[in-house]
Coordinates of C-alpha atoms in Angstrom, one line a residue:
M104 CA -179.0 98.2 38.5
P105 CA -179.7 98.2 34.7
E106 CA -176.7 97.5 32.5
R107 CA -175.2 100.7 31.0
R108 CA -176.0 101.0 27.3
T109 CA -174.3 103.7 25.2
V110 CA -175.2 105.0 21.8
A111 CA -173.7 107.6 19.4
L112 CA -175.6 109.2 16.6
V113 CA -173.5 110.2 13.5
T114 CA -175.5 112.5 11.3
L115 CA -174.9 113.2 7.6
G116 CA -176.8 115.3 5.1
C117 CA -179.1 118.2 5.6
A118 CA -180.7 119.9 8.6
R119 CA -183.8 117.7 8.3
N120 CA -181.6 114.7 9.2
E121 CA -180.2 116.6 12.2
V122 CA -183.8 117.0 13.5
D123 CA -184.4 113.3 12.9
S124 CA -181.3 112.4 14.8
E125 CA -182.4 114.4 17.8
E126 CA -185.8 112.7 17.7
L127 CA -184.0 109.3 17.7
A128 CA -181.9 110.6 20.6
G129 CA -185.0 111.5 22.5
R130 CA -186.5 108.1 22.0
L131 CA -183.3 106.3 23.1
A132 CA -182.7 108.5 26.1
A133 CA -186.3 108.0 27.2
D134 CA -185.7 104.2 27.2
G135 CA -182.5 104.5 29.3
W136 CA -179.8 104.7 26.7
E137 CA -176.8 106.9 27.5
L138 CA -176.0 109.3 24.6
V139 CA -172.3 109.8 23.9
E140 CA -170.7 112.2 21.4
N141 CA -168.1 109.9 19.8
A142 CA -168.8 106.6 18.1
E143 CA -165.7 105.0 19.6
D144 CA -167.2 105.5 23.1
A145 CA -170.5 103.9 22.2
D146 CA -171.8 100.3 22.3
V147 CA -173.8 101.1 19.2
A148 CA -173.0 103.6 16.5
V149 CA -176.1 104.8 14.6
V150 CA -175.3 106.4 11.3
N151 CA -178.1 108.6 10.0
T152 CA -177.4 108.4 6.3
C153 CA -178.1 110.7 3.3
G154 CA -179.4 109.3 0.0
F155 CA -179.8 112.4 -2.0
V156 CA -177.0 112.3 -4.6
E157 CA -174.1 110.0 -5.4
A158 CA -171.5 112.0 -3.4
A159 CA -173.8 111.9 -0.3
K160 CA -174.3 108.2 -0.7
K161 CA -170.5 107.7 -0.8
D162 CA -170.1 109.8 2.3
S163 CA -172.7 107.6 4.1
V164 CA -171.0 104.4 3.1
D165 CA -167.6 105.8 4.2
A166 CA -169.1 106.8 7.6
L167 CA -170.5 103.3 8.1
L168 CA -167.2 101.6 7.2
E169 CA -165.3 104.0 9.5
A170 CA -167.7 103.2 12.4
N171 CA -167.3 99.5 11.6
D172 CA -163.5 99.8 12.0
L173 CA -164.0 100.9 15.6
K174 CA -165.2 97.3 16.4
D175 CA -161.6 96.2 16.2
H176 CA -160.1 98.7 18.7
G177 CA -162.8 100.5 20.5
R178 CA -165.9 100.0 22.6
T179 CA -168.2 99.8 19.6
Q180 CA -170.0 96.5 19.2
A181 CA -172.5 97.3 16.5
V182 CA -173.0 99.7 13.6
V183 CA -176.5 100.5 12.4
A184 CA -177.7 102.5 9.3
V185 CA -180.8 104.6 9.5
G186 CA -181.9 107.7 7.5
C187 CA -182.6 108.3 3.9
M188 CA -180.1 105.9 2.3
A189 CA -181.3 103.1 4.6
E190 CA -184.9 103.9 3.8
R191 CA -184.3 104.2 0.1
Y192 CA -182.3 101.0 -0.4
G193 CA -182.9 98.8 2.6
K194 CA -182.1 95.2 2.0
E195 CA -180.0 96.2 -1.1
L196 CA -177.8 98.3 1.2
A197 CA -177.6 95.5 3.8
D198 CA -176.5 93.0 1.1
A199 CA -173.9 95.3 -0.4
L200 CA -172.6 96.4 3.0
P201 CA -172.4 93.4 5.4
E202 CA -170.3 95.5 7.8
A203 CA -173.6 97.2 8.9
D204 CA -175.2 95.1 11.7
G205 CA -178.6 96.6 10.9
V206 CA -180.3 98.7 8.2
L207 CA -183.4 100.3 9.6
G208 CA -186.1 102.3 7.9
F209 CA -188.4 105.1 9.1
D210 CA -191.0 102.5 10.3
D211 CA -188.4 101.2 12.8
Y212 CA -187.9 104.6 14.5
A213 CA -190.9 104.1 16.9
D214 CA -189.1 101.1 18.4
I215 CA -185.5 102.2 17.8
S216 CA -184.5 101.2 21.3
G217 CA -185.8 97.6 20.9
R218 CA -184.2 97.2 17.5
L219 CA -180.8 98.4 18.9
Q220 CA -181.1 96.2 21.9
T221 CA -181.8 93.1 19.8
I222 CA -178.7 93.9 17.6
L223 CA -176.5 94.6 20.6
S224 CA -177.6 91.3 22.2
G225 CA -176.4 89.4 19.1
G226 CA -179.8 89.0 17.5
S227 CA -180.7 90.0 14.0
V228 CA -183.3 92.5 12.8
E229 CA -184.7 92.1 9.3
A230 CA -183.4 94.7 6.9
H231 CA -185.9 97.4 5.9
A232 CA -187.9 96.6 2.7
P233 CA -188.2 99.8 0.7
R234 CA -191.6 101.0 -0.6
D235 CA -192.9 104.1 -2.4
R236 CA -193.9 106.2 0.6
R237 CA -196.1 108.4 -1.6
K238 CA -198.6 105.6 -1.7
L239 CA -199.1 105.5 2.1
L240 CA -201.3 108.5 2.3
P241 CA -204.3 109.8 0.4
L242 CA -203.7 111.7 -2.9
S243 CA -205.7 114.7 -1.7
P244 CA -203.7 116.8 0.8
V245 CA -206.7 117.7 2.9
E246 CA -207.4 114.0 3.6
R247 CA -203.9 113.3 4.9
Q248 CA -203.9 114.6 8.5
Q249 CA -206.1 111.8 9.9
A250 CA -204.2 109.1 7.9
A251 CA -200.8 110.5 8.8
A252 CA -201.2 109.3 12.4
S253 CA -200.5 105.7 11.2
V254 CA -197.4 106.6 9.0
A255 CA -193.9 107.2 10.3
L256 CA -192.9 110.8 9.9
P257 CA -189.4 111.4 11.2
G258 CA -188.9 114.6 13.0
H259 CA -192.6 115.1 13.8
G260 CA -192.2 113.9 17.3
D261 CA -194.9 111.3 17.1
G262 CA -195.4 109.7 20.5
A263 CA -194.4 112.8 22.4
V264 CA -195.6 113.0 26.0
A265 CA -197.8 115.8 27.4
A266 CA -196.0 118.8 28.8
A267 CA -195.9 119.1 32.5
E268 CA -197.1 122.7 32.2
A269 CA -199.1 123.6 29.1
P270 CA -197.5 126.7 27.4
E271 CA -199.7 129.7 27.2
N272 CA -201.1 130.8 23.9
V273 CA -201.5 128.7 20.8
P274 CA -201.4 130.3 17.3
A275 CA -204.3 132.8 17.1
D276 CA -205.7 131.5 13.9
L277 CA -205.1 127.7 14.3
P278 CA -207.6 126.2 11.8
E279 CA -210.8 124.9 13.5
G280 CA -210.6 121.3 14.7
L281 CA -206.8 121.2 14.7
A282 CA -206.1 121.9 18.4
P283 CA -204.3 118.9 20.0
A284 CA -206.8 116.5 21.6
S285 CA -204.8 116.1 24.8
G286 CA -203.3 119.6 25.1
P287 CA -199.9 120.9 24.1
R288 CA -197.1 118.3 24.1
A289 CA -193.4 118.5 24.9
P290 CA -191.2 117.4 21.9
L291 CA -189.8 113.9 21.8
R292 CA -186.3 115.3 21.2
R293 CA -182.9 115.4 22.8
R294 CA -180.4 118.0 21.7
L295 CA -177.1 116.6 20.5
D296 CA -175.1 119.8 20.8
T297 CA -175.1 123.2 22.6
S298 CA -175.3 125.4 19.6
P299 CA -177.5 128.5 19.9
V300 CA -179.1 127.5 16.6
A301 CA -181.5 124.6 16.0
S302 CA -183.7 123.4 13.1
V303 CA -187.4 122.7 13.5
K304 CA -189.4 120.4 11.1
L305 CA -192.3 122.3 9.6
A306 CA -193.4 119.4 7.4
S307 CA -192.2 116.2 5.8
G308 CA -192.4 114.9 2.2
C309 CA -193.1 116.6 -1.1
D310 CA -195.9 116.6 -3.6
R311 CA -193.8 118.1 -6.4
R312 CA -192.6 115.7 -9.1
C313 CA -189.3 117.2 -10.2
S314 CA -187.9 114.8 -12.8
F315 CA -184.4 114.6 -11.3
C316 CA -185.4 114.1 -7.6
A317 CA -186.1 110.8 -5.8
I318 CA -186.9 112.3 -2.4
P319 CA -190.7 112.0 -2.6
S320 CA -190.5 108.3 -3.2
F321 CA -188.7 107.7 0.1
R322 CA -189.8 110.7 2.2
G323 CA -193.4 110.4 1.0
S324 CA -196.2 112.9 0.3
F325 CA -196.2 116.3 1.9
V326 CA -197.5 116.4 5.5
S327 CA -197.6 119.6 7.6
R328 CA -197.0 119.5 11.3
R329 CA -199.7 121.1 13.4
P330 CA -198.8 124.8 14.3
S331 CA -199.2 124.1 18.0
D332 CA -196.5 121.3 17.8
V333 CA -194.1 123.6 15.9
L334 CA -194.7 126.4 18.4
N335 CA -194.3 124.2 21.5
E336 CA -191.1 122.7 20.1
T337 CA -189.8 126.2 19.5
R338 CA -190.6 127.1 23.1
W339 CA -188.8 124.0 24.4
L340 CA -185.7 124.9 22.3
A341 CA -185.7 128.4 23.7
E342 CA -185.7 126.9 27.2
Q343 CA -182.6 124.9 26.1
G344 CA -180.8 128.2 25.2
V345 CA -181.5 128.3 21.4
K346 CA -181.6 131.8 20.0
E347 CA -182.3 131.0 16.3
V348 CA -184.7 128.5 14.9
M349 CA -184.6 127.4 11.2
L350 CA -187.7 126.0 9.8
V351 CA -187.0 123.1 7.5
S352 CA -188.9 120.7 5.2
E353 CA -188.7 119.6 1.6
N354 CA -190.9 122.6 0.7
N355 CA -191.8 125.2 3.3
T356 CA -194.0 127.2 0.8
S357 CA -196.6 124.4 0.8
Y358 CA -197.0 124.5 4.6
G359 CA -200.6 124.4 5.6
K360 CA -202.2 123.2 2.4
D361 CA -203.2 119.9 4.0
L362 CA -204.4 121.8 7.1
G363 CA -206.9 123.8 5.1
D364 CA -204.9 127.1 4.9
I365 CA -202.1 127.6 2.4
R366 CA -201.3 130.9 4.2
L367 CA -200.8 129.3 7.6
L368 CA -197.0 130.0 7.5
E369 CA -197.7 133.7 7.3
S370 CA -199.7 133.5 10.6
L371 CA -197.4 131.1 12.3
L372 CA -194.2 133.1 11.8
P373 CA -195.1 136.1 14.1
E374 CA -196.1 133.6 16.8
L375 CA -192.7 131.9 16.6
A376 CA -190.9 135.2 16.6
A377 CA -192.8 136.2 19.8
V378 CA -191.5 133.2 21.7
D379 CA -189.5 134.4 24.7
G380 CA -185.8 133.9 24.2
I381 CA -185.9 133.5 20.4
E382 CA -183.9 136.2 18.7
R383 CA -184.2 135.0 15.1
V384 CA -186.5 132.9 13.0
R385 CA -185.3 131.6 9.6
V386 CA -187.3 129.9 6.9
S387 CA -185.4 127.6 4.4
Y388 CA -186.4 125.6 1.3
L389 CA -188.7 127.9 -0.6
Q390 CA -190.1 127.1 -4.0
P391 CA -190.0 130.1 -6.4
A392 CA -193.2 129.0 -8.2
E393 CA -195.1 129.0 -4.9
M394 CA -193.9 132.3 -3.5
R395 CA -196.9 134.6 -2.8
P396 CA -197.0 138.4 -2.0
G397 CA -198.3 137.8 1.6
L398 CA -195.4 135.4 2.4
I399 CA -192.8 137.9 1.0
D400 CA -194.4 140.6 3.2
V401 CA -194.2 138.6 6.4
L402 CA -190.6 137.5 5.6
T403 CA -189.5 141.1 5.0
S404 CA -191.4 143.0 7.7
T405 CA -191.8 140.8 10.8
E406 CA -189.5 141.6 13.7
K407 CA -187.1 138.7 14.4
V408 CA -188.1 136.9 11.2
V409 CA -185.0 137.4 9.0
P410 CA -185.4 138.4 5.4
Y411 CA -183.8 135.3 4.1
F412 CA -184.8 133.6 0.9
D413 CA -183.5 130.1 0.2
L414 CA -185.0 129.8 -3.3
S415 CA -184.8 126.5 -5.2
F416 CA -184.3 127.8 -8.7
Q417 CA -182.3 124.8 -10.1
H418 CA -182.0 126.4 -13.5
S419 CA -183.3 129.4 -15.5
A420 CA -183.6 128.2 -19.1
P421 CA -187.3 127.6 -19.8
D422 CA -186.7 124.4 -21.8
V423 CA -184.5 122.8 -19.1
L424 CA -187.0 123.8 -16.4
R425 CA -189.8 122.2 -18.3
A426 CA -187.8 119.0 -18.6
M427 CA -187.2 119.2 -14.9
R428 CA -191.0 119.5 -14.3
R429 CA -190.5 123.0 -12.9
F430 CA -191.6 126.5 -13.9
G431 CA -190.2 129.9 -14.5
D432 CA -187.5 131.6 -16.5
T433 CA -184.6 134.1 -16.0
D434 CA -186.7 137.2 -16.2
R435 CA -189.5 136.0 -13.8
F436 CA -186.9 134.9 -11.3
L437 CA -185.1 138.2 -11.5
E438 CA -188.5 140.0 -11.0
L439 CA -189.1 137.9 -7.9
L440 CA -185.7 138.9 -6.5
E441 CA -186.3 142.5 -7.3
T442 CA -189.7 142.4 -5.5
I443 CA -188.0 141.0 -2.4
R444 CA -185.2 143.6 -2.5
T445 CA -187.6 146.5 -3.0
K446 CA -189.1 145.5 0.4
A447 CA -185.8 144.5 2.1
P448 CA -182.8 145.9 0.3
T449 CA -180.3 143.8 2.3
A450 CA -182.3 140.6 2.2
G451 CA -180.2 137.4 1.9
A452 CA -180.8 135.1 -1.1
R453 CA -179.3 131.8 -2.0
S454 CA -180.0 129.0 -4.4
N455 CA -178.8 125.7 -5.9
F456 CA -178.4 124.8 -9.6
I457 CA -178.0 121.7 -11.7
V458 CA -175.8 121.8 -14.8
G459 CA -175.6 119.3 -17.6
F460 CA -179.2 118.2 -17.4
P461 CA -180.2 115.9 -20.3
G462 CA -180.8 118.1 -23.4
E463 CA -179.2 121.2 -21.9
T464 CA -177.8 123.1 -24.8
E465 CA -174.9 125.6 -24.8
A466 CA -177.6 128.4 -25.2
D467 CA -179.5 127.0 -22.1
F468 CA -176.3 127.1 -20.1
A469 CA -175.6 130.6 -21.3
E470 CA -179.1 131.6 -20.1
L471 CA -178.3 130.2 -16.7
E472 CA -175.0 132.1 -16.6
R473 CA -177.0 135.3 -17.4
F474 CA -179.4 134.7 -14.5
V475 CA -176.6 133.9 -12.0
T476 CA -174.7 137.0 -13.2
H477 CA -177.7 139.4 -12.5
A478 CA -179.2 137.7 -9.5
R479 CA -176.8 139.0 -6.9
L480 CA -177.1 135.8 -4.8
D481 CA -175.3 135.6 -1.4
A482 CA -174.6 131.9 -1.7
I483 CA -174.7 129.5 -4.7
G484 CA -174.6 125.7 -4.8
V485 CA -173.7 124.0 -8.1
F486 CA -174.2 120.3 -8.9
G487 CA -173.4 118.3 -12.0
Y488 CA -176.3 116.2 -13.2
S489 CA -176.2 112.5 -12.5
D490 CA -178.9 109.9 -13.0
E491 CA -180.8 109.0 -9.8
D492 CA -182.5 105.6 -9.4
G493 CA -186.3 105.7 -10.0
T494 CA -186.4 109.2 -11.4
E495 CA -188.0 110.3 -14.7
A496 CA -184.9 112.0 -15.9
A497 CA -182.9 108.8 -15.6
G498 CA -184.8 107.6 -18.6
Y499 CA -184.4 110.7 -20.7
E500 CA -182.5 110.7 -24.0
H501 CA -179.9 113.3 -25.0
K502 CA -177.7 112.7 -22.0
L503 CA -174.6 114.9 -22.1
P504 CA -171.1 113.4 -22.1
Q505 CA -169.6 113.4 -18.7
D506 CA -166.7 115.7 -19.8
V507 CA -169.3 118.3 -20.9
V508 CA -171.1 118.1 -17.6
D509 CA -167.8 118.4 -15.7
E510 CA -166.7 121.4 -17.8
R511 CA -170.0 123.3 -17.2
L512 CA -169.9 122.4 -13.5
A513 CA -166.4 123.9 -13.3
R514 CA -167.4 127.0 -15.3
L515 CA -170.5 127.8 -13.3
S516 CA -168.7 127.1 -10.0
R517 CA -165.9 129.6 -10.9
L518 CA -168.5 132.2 -11.8
A519 CA -170.5 131.5 -8.6
E520 CA -167.4 131.9 -6.5
E521 CA -166.6 135.2 -8.2
L522 CA -170.1 136.6 -8.0
T523 CA -170.7 135.6 -4.3
A524 CA -167.4 137.2 -3.4
Q525 CA -168.6 140.4 -5.1
R526 CA -171.9 140.3 -3.4
A527 CA -170.1 140.0 0.0
E528 CA -168.0 143.1 -0.9
E529 CA -171.3 145.0 -1.5
R530 CA -172.0 144.5 2.1
I531 CA -168.9 146.5 3.3
G532 CA -170.3 149.3 5.4
E533 CA -173.5 147.5 6.4
T534 CA -174.5 147.2 10.0
L535 CA -175.3 143.6 10.9
E536 CA -176.9 141.8 13.9
V537 CA -174.4 138.9 14.4
L538 CA -175.4 135.8 16.4
V539 CA -172.2 134.7 18.1
E540 CA -171.6 130.9 17.8
S541 CA -168.0 130.2 18.8
F542 CA -164.5 131.7 19.4
D543 CA -161.8 130.9 17.0
E544 CA -158.3 130.9 18.6
E545 CA -156.5 130.8 15.3
E546 CA -158.4 133.8 14.0
D547 CA -158.4 135.5 17.4
G548 CA -162.1 136.4 17.0
W549 CA -165.7 135.5 17.5
I550 CA -167.4 133.6 14.7
G551 CA -171.1 134.2 14.1
R552 CA -173.7 134.7 11.4
A553 CA -175.7 137.6 10.1
A554 CA -179.4 137.5 9.1
H555 CA -178.5 136.6 5.5
Q556 CA -176.3 133.6 6.4
A557 CA -177.8 130.2 7.2
P558 CA -175.8 127.7 9.2
E559 CA -173.1 125.8 7.3
T560 CA -174.1 126.9 3.8
D561 CA -173.8 130.7 3.5
G562 CA -170.5 131.8 5.0
Q563 CA -169.9 133.5 8.4
V564 CA -168.9 136.7 10.1
L565 CA -165.6 137.1 12.0
V566 CA -165.7 139.7 14.8
P567 CA -162.0 140.3 15.8
A568 CA -161.5 140.0 19.6
D569 CA -159.9 143.4 19.8
S570 CA -163.0 145.1 18.4
A571 CA -165.1 143.3 21.0
E572 CA -162.9 144.1 24.0
G573 CA -165.1 145.1 26.9
L574 CA -168.2 143.3 25.6
D575 CA -169.1 140.1 27.4
L576 CA -169.5 138.0 24.2
A577 CA -170.3 134.3 24.3
P578 CA -172.2 131.8 22.1
G579 CA -175.8 132.8 21.9
R580 CA -175.2 136.6 22.3
M581 CA -176.3 139.0 19.6
V582 CA -174.0 141.9 18.7
S583 CA -174.2 144.8 16.3
A584 CA -171.2 145.1 14.0
K585 CA -170.2 147.0 10.9
V586 CA -168.7 145.1 7.9
V587 CA -165.1 146.3 7.2
D588 CA -163.7 143.5 5.0
T589 CA -164.4 140.2 3.2
E590 CA -162.8 136.9 2.5
G591 CA -164.8 135.2 -0.2
V592 CA -168.3 134.9 1.1
D593 CA -167.2 135.5 4.7
L594 CA -167.3 138.9 6.3
V595 CA -165.2 140.7 8.8
A596 CA -167.1 143.1 11.1
E597 CA -166.2 145.3 14.0
C598 CA -168.4 145.8 17.0
L599 CA -170.4 148.9 17.4
F600 CA -169.9 149.8 21.1
E601 CA -172.9 152.2 21.2
E602 CA -175.1 149.1 20.6
A603 CA -174.1 146.5 23.2
G604 CA -174.5 142.8 22.6
R605 CA -177.5 141.1 24.0

């Protein structure tokens, strides 16, 4: 009988990393590893790191050190770093953190089982050697699909096996020549929780060259997944009990440009919404400069596709945006939001902003405050600028003193907190479709999310138990509820009994 081998995956960072972890879990499970929830119960703890900003890097290092401590008093024998920080720094991370028994890059994922077995057996695996992944694929997007087969693309399910029974129907307008050669495939993925919500990779990498962002250098150029793969994975998730899928990538508005159709997302969304068992489709990571009327129409008018706009504004002062290698200004951004709300008055909108960018003047910051004040965003993330290795902005002059960055960060954060609370109050009286996710004993109510709330980032809805009495609520059920109160960005809503949960 084969020796029992256990592994735990600890995931940090964004939803894209969560998908990558579930692909790693699928690969390991297929090779006989037993997946366990807690690192202390595993022979090997695999930490899927984040390398986006300094705070995320620190969290990743802390997680690796915490897992390493388990070697002294738990089952854990080895700790391995994977993910963005491991890919970005490789041997440098291995040298700085000898507590990690292995530092593996994306190219190691295809043989993750073999790498872990070598480490567990006392052998060594050479630390990943970082390289600029933008150089691995042709510059022209339309030439990438063929070449992409030889490049590791985490979350794309490369190496997936053919499905036992081919799903019916592939997207109606799949571009000619892009049907899978061997028929539809089941995803190489294993769910790590029982949540009724799951993310699906729409693409990997990014072709934008924002001066503050290092992601393209270690995630590579933009590569879309084939529509049939996205659709098949969504069907598989529905069979696992998932009710909401969230499409993720570094830039969803670019989806399809390397498949010959920049409007491919508009045709794919109705297909995803029609999958049996799926109640909600959400699209994240939208670039304002790439928003087009047809995409807005689909996002605001397609049944089960929620009118949710996760728009990456980053700033609104023209001079700062140009220095960031981005486009737009306050008035154009407000016009975009007005266009969206004209079509869907209750649409959700969120964004992130960077303050203290090199050269940002007090007038630039005031312009950002003007935009945020008038934008009526449901959720706002605020970050203070810091230099990132290998970025253009790291070499800019006119860096602001840290105390100025900190002061502006605090000011905009306070304003954002006040404005998002006001926006939540505007929703009092609205009827929401709430996806139930858990029961909170302390609050004595069901916790869920409405259409304008993405997982973890945008607040939640509390449905008091006494208002749901008589309804058979459980995670994964949808229930109609009326907003009666707020607490910051969170909402309190009472069930409408004339519309039973489903």
